[in-house]
Amino acid sequence: MKISIIGHGNVGSALARRLTAAGHTVATANSSTAPDQVAAQVAEADVTVLAVPFPAVAQLDTKVKTALRDKVVIDVTNPLAADFMSLTIGHTTSAGEQVATALPGARVVKAFNTVFAATLDTPGLFLPVASDDEAAKKTVLELGTQLGFDAVDAGPLANARYLEPAVELLIQLAYGRGMGAGIGFTLARA
């Protein structure tokens, strides 16, 4: 599969490494990549990963937004405050829903936002996947399973309202309580 990753920070670069190791063709772009080049990269991709800070979504170039139309877009953003110790939105909307609004026509799937970059190599971690587009969700569930995650259908995109606070809990435990970035969620099944 051809995968485009917009954002080459901790999560974007870790996902690029994992997806390449799994045999996918991965192209990355960062804030210094020209919008025309990003749009061309997206146009060639089967799936695009949006691994930028949540506020950067609103600043995506129009050419990039147009290229994302009808594409599977994995939203790994979280609406974190500047100090990472709280969320900027929640309860009545989510970053996932706002990303879908900002990218009309994109097939937005919320996933990989509940996993720290440091634990992307940890097999068996819980990977909730939420989307209103069932075919796009299935694609992302398969990618998650290929990477060794316990990928689970988490329902519609509105359920990102619950996934994003879950990652804030991880952040509080990792950094606020000193447990470190090597922690993650698992889903127990009785």
Coordinates of C-alpha atoms in Angstrom, one line a residue:
M1 CA 0.0 0.0 0.0
K2 CA 1.2 3.6 -0.7
I3 CA 1.0 5.7 2.5
S4 CA 1.6 9.4 2.8
I5 CA 2.4 10.8 6.2
I6 CA 1.9 14.5 6.8
G7 CA 4.0 15.3 9.8
H8 CA 7.4 14.0 10.7
G9 CA 7.5 14.5 14.4
N10 CA 7.6 11.7 17.0
V11 CA 4.4 9.9 15.9
G12 CA 4.8 10.5 12.2
S13 CA 8.4 9.3 12.1
A14 CA 7.6 6.2 14.3
L15 CA 4.6 5.3 12.1
A16 CA 6.7 5.8 8.9
R17 CA 9.4 3.4 10.3
R18 CA 6.8 0.8 11.3
L19 CA 4.8 1.0 8.1
T20 CA 7.9 0.7 6.0
A21 CA 9.1 -2.3 8.0
A22 CA 5.6 -3.9 7.3
G23 CA 6.3 -3.6 3.6
H24 CA 4.3 -0.4 2.7
T25 CA 5.7 2.4 0.5
V26 CA 5.8 5.4 2.7
A27 CA 6.3 9.1 1.8
T28 CA 6.6 11.8 4.4
A29 CA 6.1 15.5 4.4
N30 CA 6.8 18.1 7.1
S31 CA 6.1 21.8 7.5
S32 CA 8.9 22.8 5.1
T33 CA 7.6 20.5 2.3
A34 CA 6.0 22.6 -0.4
P35 CA 2.2 22.4 -0.6
D36 CA 2.4 21.3 -4.3
Q37 CA 4.7 18.4 -3.3
V38 CA 2.5 17.4 -0.4
A39 CA -0.6 17.5 -2.6
A40 CA 1.1 15.3 -5.2
Q41 CA 2.3 12.9 -2.5
V42 CA -1.3 12.6 -1.2
A43 CA -2.8 12.1 -4.6
E44 CA -0.6 9.1 -5.2
A45 CA -1.3 7.5 -1.8
D46 CA -3.9 4.9 -0.8
V47 CA -3.9 6.2 2.8
T48 CA -2.7 9.5 4.3
V49 CA -1.8 9.8 8.0
L50 CA -2.3 13.2 9.5
A51 CA 0.3 13.4 12.2
V52 CA 0.5 17.1 12.8
P53 CA -0.5 19.1 15.9
F54 CA -4.3 19.6 16.0
P55 CA -4.2 23.4 15.4
A56 CA -2.1 22.8 12.2
V57 CA -5.0 21.1 10.5
A58 CA -6.8 24.4 10.0
Q59 CA -3.7 25.8 8.4
L60 CA -3.3 23.0 5.7
D61 CA -2.9 24.5 2.3
T62 CA -6.1 24.4 0.0
K63 CA -4.2 22.2 -2.5
V64 CA -3.5 19.7 0.2
K65 CA -7.2 19.7 1.5
T66 CA -8.4 19.2 -2.1
A67 CA -6.0 16.3 -2.6
L68 CA -7.4 14.7 0.5
R69 CA -10.9 14.6 -0.9
D70 CA -12.1 11.0 -1.2
K71 CA -8.9 9.7 0.4
V72 CA -8.7 7.6 3.6
V73 CA -7.2 10.0 6.2
I74 CA -6.0 8.6 9.5
D75 CA -6.3 11.4 12.1
V76 CA -3.8 10.9 14.9
T77 CA -4.2 14.4 16.3
N78 CA -5.3 15.2 19.8
P79 CA -6.6 18.6 20.9
L80 CA -3.9 19.1 23.6
A81 CA -3.3 22.4 25.4
A82 CA 0.1 24.0 25.0
D83 CA 1.4 22.3 28.2
F84 CA -0.1 18.9 27.1
M85 CA -1.9 18.7 30.5
S86 CA -5.4 19.2 29.3
L87 CA -7.7 19.1 26.2
T88 CA -8.8 22.2 24.4
I89 CA -12.1 20.7 23.2
G90 CA -14.3 17.7 24.1
H91 CA -17.8 16.4 25.2
T92 CA -19.8 18.0 22.3
T93 CA -17.1 17.6 19.6
S94 CA -13.7 16.1 19.1
A95 CA -10.5 16.8 17.1
G96 CA -11.6 13.9 14.8
E97 CA -14.9 15.5 14.0
Q98 CA -13.3 18.9 13.5
V99 CA -10.7 17.3 11.2
A100 CA -13.5 15.8 9.1
T101 CA -15.2 19.2 8.9
A102 CA -11.9 20.9 7.9
L103 CA -11.3 18.2 5.2
P104 CA -14.6 18.0 3.3
G105 CA -15.0 14.8 1.4
A106 CA -12.0 13.1 3.2
R107 CA -12.7 9.6 4.6
V108 CA -11.5 10.4 8.2
V109 CA -10.6 7.6 10.6
K110 CA -9.5 8.3 14.1
A111 CA -6.7 5.9 15.1
F112 CA -3.2 5.7 16.5
N113 CA -3.9 8.8 18.7
T114 CA -4.1 6.7 21.9
V115 CA -0.6 5.1 21.4
F116 CA 2.6 7.0 22.3
A117 CA 5.4 7.1 19.7
A118 CA 7.6 5.3 22.3
T119 CA 5.1 2.3 22.3
L120 CA 4.4 2.0 18.6
D121 CA 6.7 -1.1 18.6
T122 CA 4.8 -2.8 21.6
P123 CA 2.7 -5.7 20.3
G124 CA -0.8 -6.2 21.6
L125 CA -1.6 -2.6 22.6
F126 CA -5.2 -1.6 22.3
L127 CA -5.9 0.4 19.1
P128 CA -9.4 1.8 19.0
V129 CA -10.4 2.8 15.4
A130 CA -13.4 5.1 14.9
S131 CA -15.0 6.4 11.6
D132 CA -18.3 6.9 9.9
D133 CA -16.8 5.3 6.7
E134 CA -16.9 1.6 7.2
A135 CA -14.6 0.7 4.3
A136 CA -12.0 3.3 5.4
K137 CA -12.3 2.0 9.0
K138 CA -11.7 -1.6 7.7
T139 CA -8.5 -0.5 5.9
V140 CA -7.2 1.1 9.1
L141 CA -8.2 -1.9 11.3
E142 CA -6.2 -4.1 8.9
L143 CA -3.2 -1.7 9.0
G144 CA -3.3 -1.8 12.8
T145 CA -3.5 -5.5 12.9
Q146 CA -0.5 -5.8 10.5
L147 CA 1.5 -3.6 12.9
G148 CA 0.7 -6.0 15.8
F149 CA -2.0 -3.9 17.6
D150 CA -5.2 -5.2 19.1
A151 CA -7.2 -3.1 16.6
V152 CA -10.8 -2.8 17.6
D153 CA -13.8 -1.1 15.8
A154 CA -14.6 1.7 18.2
G155 CA -17.7 2.8 16.3
P156 CA -18.5 6.2 14.6
L157 CA -16.2 9.2 14.4
A158 CA -18.2 10.9 17.2
N159 CA -16.6 8.3 19.6
A160 CA -13.3 10.2 19.1
R161 CA -14.9 12.3 22.0
Y162 CA -13.9 9.4 24.2
L163 CA -10.7 8.3 22.6
E164 CA -9.0 11.8 22.9
P165 CA -9.6 12.1 26.7
A166 CA -8.2 8.6 27.1
V167 CA -4.9 9.7 25.7
E168 CA -4.9 12.7 28.0
L169 CA -5.1 10.2 30.9
L170 CA -2.0 8.4 29.4
I171 CA -0.3 11.8 29.3
Q172 CA -1.2 12.5 32.9
L173 CA 0.1 9.2 34.0
A174 CA 3.3 9.3 31.8
Y175 CA 4.3 12.8 32.5
G176 CA 2.2 14.2 35.4
R177 CA 2.7 11.1 37.5
G178 CA 6.2 10.1 36.2
M179 CA 5.4 6.7 34.8
G180 CA 7.2 7.6 31.5
A181 CA 6.2 7.3 27.8
G182 CA 6.5 3.5 27.8
I183 CA 2.9 2.9 28.9
G184 CA -0.2 2.0 26.9
F185 CA -3.7 0.6 27.0
T186 CA -4.7 -3.0 26.6
L187 CA -8.2 -4.4 26.3
A188 CA -9.1 -7.3 28.6
R189 CA -11.6 -9.8 27.3
A190 CA -13.2 -12.2 29.9

